[in-house]
XYZ file of C-alpha atoms in Angstrom:
180
model
C 0.000 0.000 0.000
C 2.845 2.368 0.883
C 4.599 1.786 -2.470
C 1.354 2.302 -4.369
C 0.652 5.602 -2.588
C 4.261 6.683 -3.018
C 4.137 6.012 -6.768
C 0.725 7.654 -7.093
C 1.998 10.799 -5.363
C 5.035 10.979 -7.644
C 2.921 10.590 -10.783
C 0.412 13.189 -9.595
C 3.145 15.800 -9.115
C 4.298 15.460 -12.731
C 3.306 18.198 -15.154
C 3.169 15.737 -18.057
C -0.304 14.235 -18.445
C -0.094 10.432 -18.245
C -2.755 7.821 -18.937
C -2.687 4.040 -19.320
C -5.104 2.523 -21.821
C -5.763 -1.169 -22.335
C -5.747 -3.107 -25.618
C -9.206 -1.687 -26.461
C -7.821 1.809 -25.745
C -10.009 2.170 -22.652
C -8.722 4.406 -19.862
C -7.385 2.357 -16.960
C -5.642 4.985 -14.876
C -4.263 8.506 -15.258
C -2.499 11.168 -13.276
C -3.821 14.504 -12.056
C -2.240 16.410 -14.980
C -4.230 14.303 -17.473
C -7.552 15.063 -15.794
C -6.692 18.756 -15.609
C -5.437 19.073 -19.199
C -8.506 17.456 -20.714
C -10.917 18.718 -18.047
C -12.354 15.285 -17.277
C -12.817 13.377 -14.034
C -11.404 10.032 -12.945
C -14.900 8.668 -12.306
C -16.200 9.683 -15.729
C -13.250 8.283 -17.666
C -12.291 4.976 -16.039
C -13.029 2.171 -18.508
C -14.108 4.648 -21.197
C -12.587 4.328 -24.664
C -10.183 7.229 -25.020
C -11.889 8.099 -28.323
C -15.053 8.907 -26.360
C -13.338 11.478 -24.165
C -14.597 15.011 -24.433
C -17.751 14.214 -26.359
C -16.091 11.916 -28.931
C -13.858 14.660 -30.365
C -10.911 12.232 -30.381
C -12.586 10.285 -33.171
C -12.086 13.295 -35.414
C -8.324 12.982 -35.173
C -6.107 10.574 -37.055
C -4.545 10.007 -33.643
C -7.142 7.317 -32.843
C -5.993 5.127 -35.730
C -2.351 5.836 -34.888
C -2.863 4.636 -31.328
C -4.446 1.403 -32.531
C -1.505 0.895 -34.889
C 0.976 1.527 -32.069
C -0.491 -1.395 -30.114
C 0.729 -3.784 -32.821
C 3.693 -1.780 -34.109
C 7.237 -3.114 -34.095
C 8.352 0.132 -32.517
C 7.925 0.290 -28.736
C 7.166 4.025 -28.756
C 5.647 6.458 -31.222
C 5.358 10.250 -31.045
C 2.498 12.236 -32.553
C 1.548 15.886 -32.637
C -2.020 17.099 -32.950
C -4.223 20.056 -32.140
C -7.346 20.036 -30.028
C -9.855 22.630 -28.853
C -10.071 22.583 -25.077
C -12.985 24.451 -23.586
C -11.719 27.485 -21.707
C -8.186 27.095 -23.124
C -8.813 27.372 -26.857
C -6.831 25.600 -29.552
C -3.880 23.691 -28.068
C -0.953 21.885 -29.696
C -0.339 18.542 -28.022
C 2.669 16.257 -28.268
C 1.783 12.644 -27.518
C 4.253 9.867 -26.741
C 2.650 6.423 -26.911
C 4.659 3.518 -25.493
C 3.584 -0.110 -25.462
C 3.607 -1.868 -22.114
C 2.052 -4.998 -20.636
C -1.061 -4.721 -18.486
C -2.254 -7.921 -16.821
C -0.556 -9.969 -19.555
C -2.149 -7.980 -22.400
C -0.788 -5.156 -24.540
C -1.504 -1.650 -23.313
C -0.239 1.864 -23.942
C 1.232 4.465 -21.661
C 0.330 7.819 -23.176
C 2.193 10.982 -22.197
C 0.633 14.263 -23.302
C 2.515 17.543 -23.324
C 0.860 20.853 -24.109
C 3.410 22.476 -26.433
C 1.241 25.414 -27.475
C 3.368 28.062 -25.754
C 6.591 26.561 -27.120
C 5.205 26.521 -30.664
C 4.057 30.130 -30.352
C 7.505 31.162 -29.078
C 9.154 29.323 -31.986
C 6.857 31.112 -34.453
C 7.723 34.505 -32.901
C 11.429 33.662 -33.016
C 11.153 32.575 -36.663
C 9.290 35.774 -37.573
C 11.888 37.971 -35.834
C 14.798 35.965 -37.234
C 13.617 36.151 -40.831
C 12.549 39.807 -40.713
C 15.776 41.194 -39.158
C 17.714 43.698 -41.269
C 20.959 42.476 -39.738
C 22.600 39.369 -41.082
C 22.325 36.608 -38.524
C 23.254 32.949 -38.348
C 23.362 30.213 -35.741
C 26.210 27.723 -35.696
C 26.851 24.318 -34.167
C 30.438 23.771 -33.048
C 31.780 20.340 -34.001
C 34.404 18.617 -31.835
C 36.866 15.809 -32.413
C 37.465 12.868 -30.043
C 39.776 15.024 -27.903
C 37.011 17.602 -27.513
C 38.820 20.135 -29.697
C 36.694 22.349 -31.934
C 37.319 21.323 -35.530
C 34.586 23.072 -37.516
C 31.157 24.663 -37.340
C 27.910 23.851 -39.105
C 25.370 26.491 -40.090
C 22.117 25.636 -38.317
C 20.180 28.612 -39.601
C 20.748 31.801 -41.561
C 18.383 34.645 -42.299
C 17.875 36.372 -45.644
C 19.882 39.416 -44.543
C 22.885 37.151 -43.833
C 22.705 35.725 -47.350
C 22.349 39.175 -48.909
C 25.136 40.779 -46.859
C 27.664 37.933 -47.199
C 26.740 36.638 -50.635
C 26.698 33.120 -49.151
C 23.667 31.189 -50.416
C 22.189 27.943 -49.085
C 24.552 27.803 -46.091
C 22.080 26.031 -43.791
C 23.392 22.566 -42.945
C 26.806 23.152 -44.499
C 30.161 23.300 -42.745
C 31.875 26.672 -42.424
C 35.032 25.090 -43.897
C 33.046 24.152 -47.030
C 31.918 27.708 -47.614
C 34.799 29.908 -46.538
């Protein structure tokens, strides 16, 4: 009993929404973050097909078919991204990791949901600022040898102003030593 309560308390303090579904994709258990993210209760969801959550809106997503495929997939884990309207929160971008696991001798899935809406919005703002800057700008990845000595750099991203000001075209992904 102590170990069960201990584990339950750990899982309920996590910010990542977790849920275990059986081979019929019915909710078996979930943590507090799951119930809060999807605004559902434990009592209303236990044993319910996950596709029926939130008034069957899951059936509208290709995610339902992907989850069924993950149950029989050769890969132990799959990652999906989808968008969902959550009442009171609006349109949200969700990253879902689905990992196969045994449950009472049968296949099941552990689903981990992360709300990545704010991260995606920040990335969009960064991209807009990066591409609209008048100053030439690039980001580089430093490459090291086995002795941890810097040996080269790779262009991760360049903006249009960088290309115009330097005359270097299509630098993204190339090594500095290849271009200069």
